[in-house]
Coordinates of C-alpha atoms in Angstrom, one line a residue:
M1 CA 115.0 144.1 96.5
V2 CA 113.6 146.6 93.4
G3 CA 111.7 144.5 90.9
M4 CA 110.3 145.3 87.9
A5 CA 107.0 145.3 85.4
I6 CA 106.0 144.6 82.2
L7 CA 103.2 145.2 80.2
S8 CA 100.8 141.7 79.3
V9 CA 97.5 141.2 78.0
I10 CA 94.0 142.9 77.9
A11 CA 91.4 140.2 78.7
G12 CA 88.4 140.5 81.1
C13 CA 86.9 144.0 80.7
N14 CA 85.0 145.2 76.8
S15 CA 83.2 147.6 76.1
A16 CA 80.3 144.4 76.2
I17 CA 79.7 144.5 79.7
Y18 CA 81.2 148.2 80.7
D19 CA 79.9 151.4 78.6
D20 CA 82.4 153.2 79.9
L21 CA 85.6 151.3 80.1
S22 CA 88.0 153.8 82.7
E23 CA 85.8 152.6 85.0
C24 CA 87.6 148.7 84.1
P25 CA 89.4 147.0 87.3
Q26 CA 92.9 147.2 86.5
G27 CA 94.8 143.9 86.3
I28 CA 98.3 143.3 87.9
D29 CA 100.5 139.2 87.7
F30 CA 102.4 139.5 90.2
K31 CA 105.8 136.7 89.7
F32 CA 108.7 136.4 92.1
Y33 CA 112.5 135.4 91.7
R34 CA 115.5 135.5 93.8
Q35 CA 118.6 137.0 92.2
T36 CA 121.5 138.2 94.0
P37 CA 124.5 139.9 92.9
C38 CA 126.6 136.9 92.4
E39 CA 124.4 135.0 90.2
S40 CA 124.3 135.7 87.0
H41 CA 119.9 134.1 86.3
P42 CA 117.1 133.8 87.7
T43 CA 116.5 131.6 90.5
Y44 CA 113.0 129.9 91.9
P45 CA 113.5 128.2 95.9
S46 CA 111.1 125.9 96.8
E47 CA 110.9 127.0 100.1
F48 CA 108.5 130.0 98.4
K49 CA 105.3 127.8 99.1
Q50 CA 103.7 130.8 100.6
V51 CA 103.1 134.6 99.6
K52 CA 101.6 138.1 101.2
I53 CA 100.9 141.3 99.1
F54 CA 100.4 144.6 100.2
A55 CA 99.5 146.8 97.8
F56 CA 99.9 151.2 98.7
D57 CA 98.1 153.7 96.5
G58 CA 100.2 156.8 96.0
D59 CA 99.7 158.5 99.2
G60 CA 101.1 154.8 101.1
V61 CA 97.4 154.2 102.4
L62 CA 96.6 149.8 102.2
A63 CA 94.8 149.5 99.2
G64 CA 94.6 146.0 99.1
E65 CA 96.0 142.1 100.1
F66 CA 96.1 139.3 98.3
T67 CA 97.4 136.1 99.1
D68 CA 98.6 132.6 97.6
E69 CA 99.6 129.5 100.0
H70 CA 100.2 127.0 97.8
I71 CA 102.9 128.3 95.5
N72 CA 105.0 126.2 93.4
L73 CA 107.0 128.8 92.4
S74 CA 108.7 128.7 88.9
A75 CA 109.4 130.7 85.9
D76 CA 105.4 130.7 84.4
Y77 CA 104.2 130.9 87.7
Q78 CA 101.7 134.0 88.1
L79 CA 99.7 135.5 91.0
S80 CA 96.6 137.5 89.1
V81 CA 94.7 140.0 90.9
L82 CA 92.3 143.2 90.3
L83 CA 92.5 146.3 91.2
P84 CA 90.6 149.7 90.8
H85 CA 93.4 151.4 89.6
I86 CA 97.0 151.0 90.0
E87 CA 98.6 154.1 89.0
N88 CA 101.8 155.1 91.3
F89 CA 101.0 152.3 94.0
T90 CA 103.7 150.2 95.5
F91 CA 103.3 146.5 96.9
V92 CA 105.5 145.0 100.0
A93 CA 105.6 141.2 99.3
W94 CA 106.6 138.4 101.7
G95 CA 107.3 135.0 101.0
G96 CA 108.5 131.7 102.3
E97 CA 107.7 127.8 103.9
H98 CA 105.1 128.8 107.0
L99 CA 104.7 133.0 107.3
E100 CA 102.3 131.5 110.2
D101 CA 106.4 131.3 111.8
Y102 CA 105.6 136.0 111.8
R103 CA 102.9 137.9 113.1
F104 CA 101.7 140.4 110.8
S105 CA 100.3 143.8 112.1
S106 CA 97.1 145.2 112.1
F107 CA 95.9 146.1 108.6
E108 CA 92.9 148.0 107.5
K109 CA 91.9 149.2 104.1
G110 CA 91.9 152.4 103.6
K111 CA 93.7 153.3 106.4
T112 CA 97.0 152.1 106.8
R113 CA 99.8 153.6 105.9
K114 CA 103.1 151.6 104.8
E115 CA 104.7 153.1 107.5
D116 CA 102.9 150.7 110.2
M117 CA 103.6 147.7 108.4
L118 CA 105.7 145.0 110.9
L119 CA 106.6 141.5 110.7
S120 CA 108.4 140.1 113.6
L121 CA 109.5 136.0 114.3
L122 CA 107.1 134.3 116.6
H123 CA 108.1 133.5 120.1
E124 CA 106.4 130.8 121.1
G125 CA 107.6 128.8 123.9
E126 CA 110.8 127.0 123.4
K127 CA 110.5 127.3 119.2
R128 CA 112.4 130.4 117.9
K129 CA 113.7 129.0 114.7
P130 CA 112.1 131.4 111.7
S131 CA 111.0 129.2 108.5
P132 CA 112.8 130.7 104.9
L133 CA 111.5 134.2 104.8
Y134 CA 111.9 136.1 101.5
W135 CA 110.8 140.3 101.2
G136 CA 110.7 141.8 98.1
T137 CA 108.8 145.6 96.9
C138 CA 107.9 146.6 93.7
K139 CA 106.9 150.2 91.9
A140 CA 103.4 150.2 89.8
P141 CA 104.5 150.3 86.0
A142 CA 105.6 153.7 84.0
N143 CA 102.7 153.6 82.1
A144 CA 99.9 152.7 84.7
G145 CA 96.9 154.6 84.5
I146 CA 97.4 155.3 79.9
H147 CA 94.8 152.3 78.8
E148 CA 91.8 153.3 81.4
N149 CA 90.0 153.7 77.9
E150 CA 90.4 150.2 76.4
G151 CA 89.0 147.7 78.9
T152 CA 90.8 146.1 81.5
V153 CA 95.1 146.0 81.3
Y154 CA 97.1 143.5 83.1
E155 CA 100.4 144.3 83.9
T156 CA 103.4 141.8 84.5
V157 CA 104.7 142.8 87.9
A158 CA 108.0 140.8 88.9
F159 CA 109.5 141.2 92.8
H160 CA 113.2 140.5 93.3
M161 CA 113.1 139.1 96.5
E162 CA 115.5 139.0 98.7
E163 CA 116.5 135.8 101.2
M164 CA 116.0 137.2 105.2
T165 CA 117.0 134.5 106.7
N166 CA 120.4 132.6 107.1
R167 CA 121.4 128.9 108.4
V168 CA 124.0 128.4 110.5
R169 CA 126.0 125.1 110.9
L170 CA 128.5 125.3 114.5
T171 CA 131.0 122.7 115.2
V172 CA 133.0 122.7 118.4
K173 CA 136.3 120.5 118.5
G174 CA 138.3 119.9 122.0
L175 CA 135.5 119.6 124.3
S176 CA 134.9 117.7 127.8
K177 CA 134.5 114.8 127.2
S178 CA 132.3 114.3 129.9
D179 CA 130.4 118.1 130.9
S180 CA 127.6 119.1 128.7
Y181 CA 127.3 122.2 127.0
A182 CA 124.7 124.9 125.3
V183 CA 125.2 127.2 123.0
L184 CA 123.1 130.4 122.2
V185 CA 123.0 133.2 120.1
T186 CA 121.4 136.8 121.3
D187 CA 120.4 139.2 118.9
D188 CA 117.1 142.2 118.2
N189 CA 116.8 140.8 114.7
D190 CA 113.1 140.0 114.6
R191 CA 110.9 143.0 113.6
Y192 CA 111.1 144.7 110.5
N193 CA 109.3 147.8 108.2
F194 CA 107.6 147.6 105.4
A195 CA 111.0 148.3 103.5
G196 CA 112.4 145.0 104.5
N197 CA 114.9 146.8 107.3
F198 CA 115.6 146.5 110.8
S199 CA 112.9 147.7 113.5
P200 CA 113.2 148.0 117.0
S201 CA 113.1 145.2 119.2
T202 CA 114.2 143.5 122.6
P203 CA 117.1 140.6 122.1
F204 CA 116.2 137.4 122.3
D205 CA 117.9 134.3 122.5
Y206 CA 118.3 131.4 119.6
I207 CA 118.1 128.3 121.0
P208 CA 120.0 125.6 118.0
V209 CA 119.7 122.3 118.2
L210 CA 122.7 120.4 120.0
Q211 CA 124.2 117.2 119.5
K212 CA 127.4 115.8 121.0
E213 CA 129.7 113.1 120.0
N214 CA 132.5 112.4 122.6
T215 CA 134.8 116.2 122.5
V216 CA 133.0 117.3 119.4
L217 CA 130.0 119.6 119.7
H218 CA 127.4 120.3 116.6
A219 CA 124.8 123.6 116.9
N220 CA 122.4 124.0 113.8
F221 CA 120.3 126.5 113.6
T222 CA 118.6 129.6 112.0
L223 CA 118.4 133.3 112.5
M224 CA 116.8 136.2 110.3
K225 CA 118.8 138.8 108.3
I226 CA 122.4 139.2 109.7
A227 CA 124.8 143.1 109.2
E228 CA 128.0 143.8 110.2
K229 CA 127.8 145.6 113.0
Q230 CA 124.8 144.4 114.8
D231 CA 126.3 143.1 117.8
I232 CA 124.6 139.4 117.9
Q233 CA 126.2 137.4 120.6
L234 CA 127.4 133.6 120.4
S235 CA 127.7 132.3 123.4
I236 CA 129.3 128.6 123.8
I237 CA 128.1 127.5 127.6
N238 CA 129.9 124.7 129.7
T239 CA 126.0 123.7 131.6
T240 CA 128.6 120.9 133.8
T241 CA 130.7 124.1 134.9
G242 CA 128.3 126.9 134.8
K243 CA 130.9 128.7 133.0
T244 CA 130.7 130.7 129.3
I245 CA 133.8 129.5 127.6
Y246 CA 133.3 131.6 125.0
T247 CA 132.0 134.7 123.8
A248 CA 132.3 136.2 120.0
D249 CA 130.4 138.4 118.2
L250 CA 129.2 136.1 115.2
V251 CA 129.8 138.9 112.3
D252 CA 131.9 141.1 113.4
D253 CA 134.3 138.2 115.0
L254 CA 133.7 135.4 113.4
I255 CA 131.4 135.6 109.5
M256 CA 133.1 138.8 108.2
Y257 CA 136.0 139.0 111.0
R258 CA 139.1 140.6 108.3
S259 CA 142.5 141.2 110.9
E260 CA 143.8 138.7 109.7
S261 CA 142.8 136.7 106.2
G262 CA 141.6 139.7 104.1
E263 CA 138.2 140.1 102.9
P264 CA 136.0 136.8 103.1
P265 CA 135.6 135.0 100.0
Y266 CA 131.4 135.1 100.3
S267 CA 129.6 138.3 101.2
L268 CA 125.8 138.5 103.9
T269 CA 124.1 139.3 100.5
C270 CA 124.9 136.3 98.3
T271 CA 125.4 133.5 101.1
H272 CA 123.0 132.3 104.0
D273 CA 124.3 129.1 104.7
F274 CA 127.6 129.1 106.9
E275 CA 129.5 126.3 107.9
I276 CA 131.2 127.2 110.9
V277 CA 134.2 125.4 112.9
L278 CA 135.8 125.7 115.9
T279 CA 139.1 123.8 117.3
I280 CA 139.9 124.2 121.2
E281 CA 143.4 123.2 122.9
N282 CA 144.5 123.6 126.1
H283 CA 141.7 126.1 127.2
A284 CA 142.1 128.6 124.0
L285 CA 140.6 128.3 120.7
V286 CA 143.2 128.3 118.5
R287 CA 141.7 127.7 115.0
A288 CA 137.9 129.3 113.4
V289 CA 137.0 128.6 110.0
V290 CA 133.7 129.8 108.0
N291 CA 133.1 127.9 104.9
D292 CA 136.3 126.3 104.6
W293 CA 138.3 129.9 105.2
N294 CA 140.6 130.1 107.8
I295 CA 139.9 133.5 110.4
I296 CA 141.9 132.1 113.1
S297 CA 144.9 130.2 112.9
R298 CA 146.1 131.8 116.8
P299 CA 146.2 131.1 120.1
V300 CA 143.3 132.7 121.9
E301 CA 142.4 132.5 125.6
L302 CA 139.0 131.1 126.6
D303 CA 138.0 131.2 130.4
T304 CA 137.8 128.0 131.0

């Protein structure tokens, strides 16, 4: 998402300090908000508690890095920084609840190019649960550089942040009361470049929190960015028999399935919370519902 920039105030550097005002550093007031195409007003997620901003000059080389680890996000919040100049700059921001859950590639001021930037999910033992993550980018104001003889001029740069995580709550009904089960989601969506796009990685398994009550299994998990035709495999395994009883592409076969019910009443751009209910009768999937939207209402034979 591309943000916006607004001229703010003049402060900090004046003729009493600098004989040549062109030597004055230039200021940025960074602000952050979320607004999907389905929202009419900006919102300020409470889980946006930390941020890292990377400033790249007109040649795409890292010129600065700024961090705030104690954010109470609101319309009034801003992170103020100084740079020698900001003309033709590009800014990239990653924000979230626990940025320590992610690994940033190595950065060296004056050398690292924005094309070299990578962010990836940490894989620590069995912990593969992403914390909330947001990404955004902004260009420097169009009039940056014209105030070099006016002292330090602060510009307001507002990041339009895109949510990069999704929460899925899966319920499977009609299972064997006595058997045990496991649920896996397999994908390679744990690495991103400076533009917030997928970067090549290797498949890994998300391991959800499971709870079984008689014949009903609940599985809750958080996924990184999802997309159609991405091959995100959902597997339900009977660990008592050792057999995989159901496999599907989580997005193409369930969340965004269109064949019978038409276009879903939500989009991956606007919706990041999904309630999925699968109903099994006589070893066949007879119903699948996503966010109260019925996508399958016919028998689909399962492996038993």
